[in-house]
Amino acid sequence: MQNENTEEQNAPENTKAVEQDDSTQRFLEASELTFTRSQVGTARLEIRKEACHLRVIVRRLMPLSHPEQYISLAADEDTEIGILVNPSELAPESLKILNEELDKRYFTPIIQKIYRVKEQFGIHEWDVQTERGRVTFLVRGLNQNIKQSPPARLFVTDVRGNRYDIPDYRELDAKSFYQIQRHL
Amino acid sequence: MSTADTPTGTLDELPKSIEDTLKTLDIEFKEIRFAVQSDISSTGSYGEEWFVLTDVAIFTVTGAGEVLHYIPYKSVLGIRAETVVDAGLVVLETEEGTVDLIRYSNGCAAKFGFVARFIGDEIEFRDGNRDEPPIWDYKVEEHSCKSCGLPLADEYSPCPACTKKHRVMLRILTYIRPYLGRALLYILFVIVGTLISLITPYFSGILIDDILLLNDATTPTPDDQTTWLGNTFRAIHPVALALTIAVGALLVTQIISILFNIIQSRLAAWLTFRIAANIRAHVYDHLHNLSIRFFDKRTTGTVISHITEDSERLQDFLLEGMSFLSVQLFMFFGIGTVLFFLNWQLACFILIPIPLIVFGAGWFWRKVRSLWHRAWRRRSKLFDVVNDSVSGIRVVRAFGQQRSEVNRFGSANIDTRDYETKAEMVWATYYPPLMFTVQFGTLIVWYVGGLDVIGGTMTLGTLMMFHIYLAMFYEPLRYVSPLINWASRSMTAAERLFEVIDSQPEQFDDGNLKAIPNIVGEVKFHNMTFGYDAHKPVLRDINLHVKPGEMIGLVGHSGAGKSTLINLICRFYTPDAGRLEIDGEDIKQINLKDLRRQIGVVLQEPYLFSGTIAENISYANPDAAMEEIITAAKAANAHEFIIKFPDGYDTEVGERGGSLSGGERQRISIARAILHNPRILILDEATSSVDVETEKKIQQAIDRLVQNRTTFAIAHRLSTLRNADRLFVIEKGRGVECGSHEELMEEKGIYYKLVETQKEAANVRADAQIVER
């Protein structure tokens, strides 16, 4: 395990080259990258013939418009390694790990079905099905906590600060749509 | 390892089954110190998962009792709560490497944030990087109503459940109290006015039955009606005389009725404008006592419309709606009684449509109300769009984006139009059917009453009287929907006004706060932590002791937390943990009025109010003598340009000081601060938006201003901080370096790097200038 810590120093010249190239954006080739799981469970990124990063941080650059593309890979919070434009070109095992990491970093449940929205004193109780399971939450008022982004995407924020995503309310089933239509 | 006080019962209660599972493991432990429940499983779906800290180790366990992680406490090097998108993650640094320990949703962020901070501090204490063990000061972040438990937006919001709709009306009435005499007089006039108008139909009934119909027997045959003169002659016939008297009586009652109406309306006007003005004054007064947090959560457009539109709407309703409502309500019951008195069987028939009307109106009420609420929100949004683009009109022009701004307005405008149209169309659709149900009663009376007249059980006069009364009886019902429509809009407006009034104000002085009439200027931060959201600290463990009269330069990258530190000194917010002391007194315990009176602020974008230059300089001290104002302006290097204006100190400064240059406005705001003579002075980027020449003048003025005052100065141009006694470097919310310029340059740390970077930038600029030449 301790060995891993030193891996980064195995390719000193290349790391330096990356640092110098600070002003231009680096785009990574999927074919150069391999993701693996370390023993403690973090995602390790190996860039062929260059470096190995023990706990790579993944971020979507366009999480709303292009969630599956433009992934920024970083060695830590402040040090970006580069951008992977098309993760789908990765080897299946690497892609799986990348997706797991993305899932860990982006927790915005997508509302698939709305069973009921009940209002009492300006507090709306939502009972919904998301891809992460069924959940009930409270939303205060309507204006501030349901944000609409064109054309038909809705973000609902509950009283505890959790956010839920309805990518296109027009695609909800009729029953679900009926529950929220008067709030649009 | 030393453990701090073990918390009791403030976090989540670990289920017995999981505790038992942990005890069956090979790992020996004495006690469970605390457990925190997460709502997300490690796979990312909703589920129960536990973070457990015992005296020897950290565990994570699933709700089913399966142990996911076991990490000996002594191998933990660091811990942090990492914020990801819409969730969080506790990350451990261990001897083995970095471990992603447990995931949680935003709802649990506050408790996990606290736990990570607590354990982190404990580890630092264990490793000797901290002087004292952390204090367990976990407080529940979620705000809920004290009486009903409903979750609230923030600690300042009123509970929507406990401020019920009907109470809104009652609350408006409490504003009548100062004018009780006139209000009673008004009610008297309403009652008497109604009684008078009840007389008119009664006379009409008598007119028909006792004069016109009785006359049948004595009416001359048609043959006699030869000349107009003959008719006139017959007019002085005894019956005709009775007719004249009856009509005369009708005329007199109507004139009296009109007189009463005039007086009553004048009284209503007198009353309602006073009530509305008082509510407005109350709201505005309250607005200025509210915490800055209240304004953080609302746009300027919303707050402005609270004051202007909402109070106007309420006023209109009070003026016309209320007097209309009170008159009609009294009429309704007055006439109802008369109708039953006249013919109770027939009166029963006219009650038939009433449940339908009430039920229909109730349904209508809810529908229209929510529609108007939505339309109002669209309108408020529209106002925001206008505000936004007019404020930034120069940027719009510079980038040639007029078209897109117009389009942006256009779509918001259309949105507003659609919602308002929809609301109005719903009204237009459901109002006529509602009206029909109201009219239906008249048809019943014609039929049933007509049968009675034919059958001889009722006179024609009574039927006619009944009809006139019926029209008056249904009159209030006829207006019930527009009135409800109107009332509901006004009640929502009133609710919003009361929402402002009910929001908790800042504690200026509740008697327990300590008065500090003369601040010496010693400021001390002790392990102070603060975040706008308590679980996301912006400042962490700040320790700084500032002596009276010292000038501290705050240095750091943007977003490091410099302005936040200043907001705390102004007590716009209070620390979440640790202490901030002024003259050895906890800032929370200081009388706010005393504190603010002795703090002066010079901002990057000085705000000048419309008024003269002299008024702006003496803003905080309106009683200042002209000599003092001039002296202050002189010290601020403002005098020299003020005298060049044709109107001198009486020059009107437009909205936001538009007619002055940035440097001029800045110098006026410095003069304002000098005259204010604060003990603690805050300079927030005071010289960053002016040219070099002006900067010199301002710098000079500031140098004079900071004499003998405790000063906190933020500046990106580090050269402007050269007079600071000490520099306090903030990096990612932590105080990392503190010392004089020389000391910090010696240290070659973050400050050194910043200075070097700026030097490079200055060289680049110099080079660029050479190239340009």
Short mmCIF file of C-alpha atoms in Angstrom, two decimals, chain B residues 354-575:
data_model
loop_
_atom_site.label_atom_id
_atom_site.label_comp_id
_atom_site.label_asym_id
_atom_site.label_seq_id
_atom_site.Cartn_x
_atom_site.Cartn_y
_atom_site.Cartn_z
CA ILE B 354 -77.97 30.09 -1.13
CA PRO B 355 -76.12 26.83 -0.29
CA LEU B 356 -75.32 26.48 -3.96
CA ILE B 357 -74.03 30.05 -4.07
CA VAL B 358 -71.92 29.60 -0.95
CA PHE B 359 -70.54 26.26 -2.11
CA GLY B 360 -69.84 27.58 -5.61
CA ALA B 361 -68.24 30.73 -4.28
CA GLY B 362 -66.04 28.68 -1.92
CA TRP B 363 -64.75 26.56 -4.77
CA PHE B 364 -64.30 29.65 -6.88
CA TRP B 365 -62.46 31.37 -4.03
CA ARG B 366 -59.79 28.68 -3.81
CA LYS B 367 -59.28 28.44 -7.54
CA VAL B 368 -59.06 32.15 -8.21
CA ARG B 369 -56.88 32.76 -5.19
CA SER B 370 -54.16 30.30 -6.21
CA LEU B 371 -54.28 31.62 -9.76
CA TRP B 372 -53.76 35.16 -8.60
CA HIS B 373 -50.97 34.05 -6.34
CA ARG B 374 -49.22 32.53 -9.33
CA ALA B 375 -49.85 35.57 -11.50
CA TRP B 376 -48.41 37.76 -8.77
CA ARG B 377 -45.24 35.71 -8.68
CA ARG B 378 -44.86 36.07 -12.44
CA ARG B 379 -45.32 39.80 -12.10
CA SER B 380 -42.65 39.95 -9.40
CA LYS B 381 -40.33 38.02 -11.69
CA LEU B 382 -41.05 40.47 -14.47
CA PHE B 383 -40.11 43.29 -12.16
CA ASP B 384 -36.84 41.53 -11.37
CA VAL B 385 -36.03 41.30 -15.08
CA VAL B 386 -36.56 45.03 -15.51
CA ASN B 387 -34.53 45.79 -12.42
CA ASP B 388 -31.75 43.54 -13.63
CA SER B 389 -31.34 44.98 -17.10
CA VAL B 390 -31.90 48.62 -16.19
CA SER B 391 -29.28 48.36 -13.43
CA GLY B 392 -26.86 46.88 -15.91
CA ILE B 393 -27.85 49.08 -18.84
CA ARG B 394 -24.23 50.03 -19.62
CA VAL B 395 -23.16 46.42 -19.88
CA VAL B 396 -26.17 45.67 -22.07
CA ARG B 397 -25.24 48.50 -24.45
CA ALA B 398 -21.54 47.73 -24.40
CA PHE B 399 -22.15 44.17 -25.55
CA GLY B 400 -24.95 45.21 -27.90
CA GLN B 401 -27.40 42.90 -26.18
CA GLN B 402 -30.46 45.17 -26.25
CA ARG B 403 -32.28 42.68 -28.43
CA SER B 404 -31.70 39.73 -26.12
CA GLU B 405 -32.67 41.79 -23.08
CA VAL B 406 -35.86 42.81 -24.82
CA ASN B 407 -36.49 39.15 -25.61
CA ARG B 408 -35.84 38.17 -22.02
CA PHE B 409 -38.35 40.73 -20.89
CA GLY B 410 -40.66 39.60 -23.66
CA SER B 411 -40.79 36.00 -22.50
CA ALA B 412 -41.27 37.01 -18.86
CA ASN B 413 -43.92 39.44 -20.01
CA ILE B 414 -45.73 36.79 -22.00
CA ASP B 415 -45.49 34.45 -19.05
CA THR B 416 -47.11 37.09 -16.85
CA ARG B 417 -49.70 37.79 -19.52
CA ASP B 418 -50.59 34.11 -19.80
CA TYR B 419 -51.03 33.64 -16.09
CA GLU B 420 -53.00 36.82 -15.64
CA THR B 421 -55.14 35.92 -18.65
CA LYS B 422 -55.73 32.49 -17.23
CA ALA B 423 -56.77 33.89 -13.87
CA GLU B 424 -59.07 36.41 -15.51
CA MET B 425 -60.52 33.82 -17.87
CA VAL B 426 -61.33 31.45 -15.06
CA TRP B 427 -63.09 34.36 -13.45
CA ALA B 428 -64.95 35.15 -16.66
CA THR B 429 -66.01 31.53 -17.08
CA TYR B 430 -67.27 30.79 -13.61
CA TYR B 431 -68.71 34.14 -12.66
CA PRO B 432 -71.79 34.10 -14.96
CA PRO B 433 -72.99 30.62 -13.85
CA LEU B 434 -72.53 31.77 -10.27
CA MET B 435 -74.62 34.83 -11.14
CA PHE B 436 -77.32 32.63 -12.61
CA THR B 437 -77.69 30.74 -9.36
CA VAL B 438 -78.11 34.09 -7.67
CA GLN B 439 -80.78 35.19 -10.16
CA PHE B 440 -82.58 31.90 -9.80
CA GLY B 441 -84.17 33.09 -6.55
CA THR B 442 -86.00 35.88 -8.40
CA LEU B 443 -87.67 33.39 -10.72
CA ILE B 444 -88.88 31.37 -7.74
CA VAL B 445 -90.42 34.49 -6.17
CA TRP B 446 -92.18 35.42 -9.41
CA TYR B 447 -93.69 31.97 -9.61
CA VAL B 448 -94.54 31.19 -5.97
CA GLY B 449 -95.42 34.79 -5.09
CA GLY B 450 -97.45 35.09 -8.32
CA LEU B 451 -99.52 32.02 -7.31
CA ASP B 452 -100.14 33.64 -3.91
CA VAL B 453 -101.33 36.87 -5.52
CA ILE B 454 -103.63 34.94 -7.88
CA GLY B 455 -104.89 32.90 -4.94
CA GLY B 456 -105.49 36.12 -3.02
CA THR B 457 -103.25 35.22 -0.06
CA MET B 458 -100.86 38.01 -0.89
CA THR B 459 -101.34 41.52 -2.16
CA LEU B 460 -99.62 42.74 -5.31
CA GLY B 461 -97.91 45.47 -3.22
CA THR B 462 -96.34 42.91 -0.93
CA LEU B 463 -95.08 40.95 -3.93
CA MET B 464 -93.59 44.10 -5.44
CA MET B 465 -92.09 45.01 -2.05
CA PHE B 466 -90.71 41.50 -1.82
CA HIS B 467 -89.11 41.91 -5.22
CA ILE B 468 -87.43 45.19 -4.44
CA TYR B 469 -86.16 43.75 -1.16
CA LEU B 470 -85.02 40.63 -2.93
CA ALA B 471 -82.92 42.64 -5.37
CA MET B 472 -81.30 44.34 -2.40
CA PHE B 473 -80.93 41.01 -0.61
CA TYR B 474 -79.15 39.36 -3.50
CA GLU B 475 -77.06 42.45 -4.18
CA PRO B 476 -74.27 41.42 -1.78
CA LEU B 477 -74.34 37.89 -3.18
CA ARG B 478 -74.07 39.28 -6.69
CA TYR B 479 -70.81 40.91 -5.73
CA VAL B 480 -69.69 38.04 -3.62
CA SER B 481 -67.33 36.64 -6.21
CA PRO B 482 -65.59 39.82 -7.33
CA LEU B 483 -65.43 40.80 -3.69
CA ILE B 484 -63.94 37.48 -2.75
CA ASN B 485 -61.58 37.77 -5.67
CA TRP B 486 -60.60 41.19 -4.48
CA ALA B 487 -60.52 40.27 -0.82
CA SER B 488 -58.35 37.23 -1.46
CA ARG B 489 -55.85 39.27 -3.42
CA SER B 490 -55.75 41.82 -0.64
CA MET B 491 -55.47 39.15 2.02
CA THR B 492 -52.49 37.60 0.24
CA ALA B 493 -50.98 41.07 0.08
CA ALA B 494 -51.70 41.51 3.77
CA GLU B 495 -50.23 38.11 4.54
CA ARG B 496 -47.04 39.06 2.78
CA LEU B 497 -46.90 42.33 4.69
CA PHE B 498 -47.45 40.53 7.97
CA GLU B 499 -44.79 38.03 6.96
CA VAL B 500 -42.33 40.91 7.04
CA ILE B 501 -43.73 42.20 10.32
CA ASP B 502 -43.63 38.74 11.87
CA SER B 503 -40.07 38.05 10.85
CA GLN B 504 -37.88 38.15 13.88
CA PRO B 505 -35.89 41.37 14.07
CA GLU B 506 -32.30 41.57 15.15
CA GLN B 507 -31.91 41.80 18.88
CA PHE B 508 -31.05 45.44 19.26
CA ASP B 509 -31.51 45.70 22.95
CA ASP B 510 -33.57 43.34 25.01
CA GLY B 511 -32.32 44.82 28.26
CA ASN B 512 -29.84 42.00 28.92
CA LEU B 513 -27.37 43.22 26.37
CA LYS B 514 -24.38 45.08 27.59
CA ALA B 515 -24.14 48.75 26.75
CA ILE B 516 -20.74 49.88 25.56
CA PRO B 517 -21.06 53.61 25.04
CA ASN B 518 -17.33 53.99 24.40
CA ILE B 519 -15.61 51.17 22.61
CA VAL B 520 -11.86 51.08 23.15
CA GLY B 521 -11.36 48.97 20.07
CA GLU B 522 -9.86 45.68 21.19
CA VAL B 523 -11.07 42.87 18.93
CA LYS B 524 -10.44 39.24 19.68
CA PHE B 525 -11.33 36.13 17.70
CA HIS B 526 -11.11 32.93 19.65
CA ASN B 527 -11.44 29.63 17.75
CA MET B 528 -14.22 31.28 15.81
CA THR B 529 -16.03 29.31 13.12
CA PHE B 530 -18.76 30.58 10.85
CA GLY B 531 -20.61 29.61 7.68
CA TYR B 532 -23.65 31.11 5.97
CA ASP B 533 -24.91 27.54 6.08
CA ALA B 534 -23.71 26.26 9.41
CA HIS B 535 -22.51 22.97 7.94
CA LYS B 536 -20.37 24.67 5.32
CA PRO B 537 -17.94 26.77 7.34
CA VAL B 538 -16.51 29.73 5.47
CA LEU B 539 -14.22 30.63 8.34
CA ARG B 540 -12.68 28.01 10.58
CA ASP B 541 -10.96 28.35 13.94
CA ILE B 542 -9.99 31.96 13.50
CA ASN B 543 -7.69 33.21 16.26
CA LEU B 544 -6.63 36.83 16.21
CA HIS B 545 -6.08 39.40 18.88
CA VAL B 546 -6.22 43.00 17.68
CA LYS B 547 -5.06 45.73 20.01
CA PRO B 548 -6.92 49.02 20.18
CA GLY B 549 -5.83 51.38 17.43
CA GLU B 550 -4.12 48.68 15.44
CA MET B 551 -4.52 48.45 11.69
CA ILE B 552 -4.95 44.95 10.35
CA GLY B 553 -4.67 44.24 6.65
CA LEU B 554 -6.76 41.24 5.60
CA VAL B 555 -5.08 39.35 2.82
CA GLY B 556 -6.15 36.33 0.84
CA HIS B 557 -7.49 35.11 -2.46
CA SER B 558 -11.04 36.11 -3.33
CA GLY B 559 -13.45 33.79 -1.63
CA ALA B 560 -11.03 33.11 1.20
CA GLY B 561 -13.39 34.64 3.75
CA LYS B 562 -12.13 38.20 4.21
CA SER B 563 -15.48 39.90 3.67
CA THR B 564 -17.17 37.31 5.86
CA LEU B 565 -14.82 38.22 8.70
CA ILE B 566 -15.87 41.82 8.29
CA ASN B 567 -19.56 40.92 8.22
CA LEU B 568 -19.05 39.24 11.55
CA ILE B 569 -17.34 42.27 13.08
CA CYS B 570 -20.35 44.34 11.96
CA ARG B 571 -22.46 41.59 13.54
CA PHE B 572 -24.53 41.11 10.41
CA TYR B 573 -24.11 37.46 11.35
CA THR B 574 -23.04 35.73 14.54
CA PRO B 575 -20.31 33.09 14.91
#
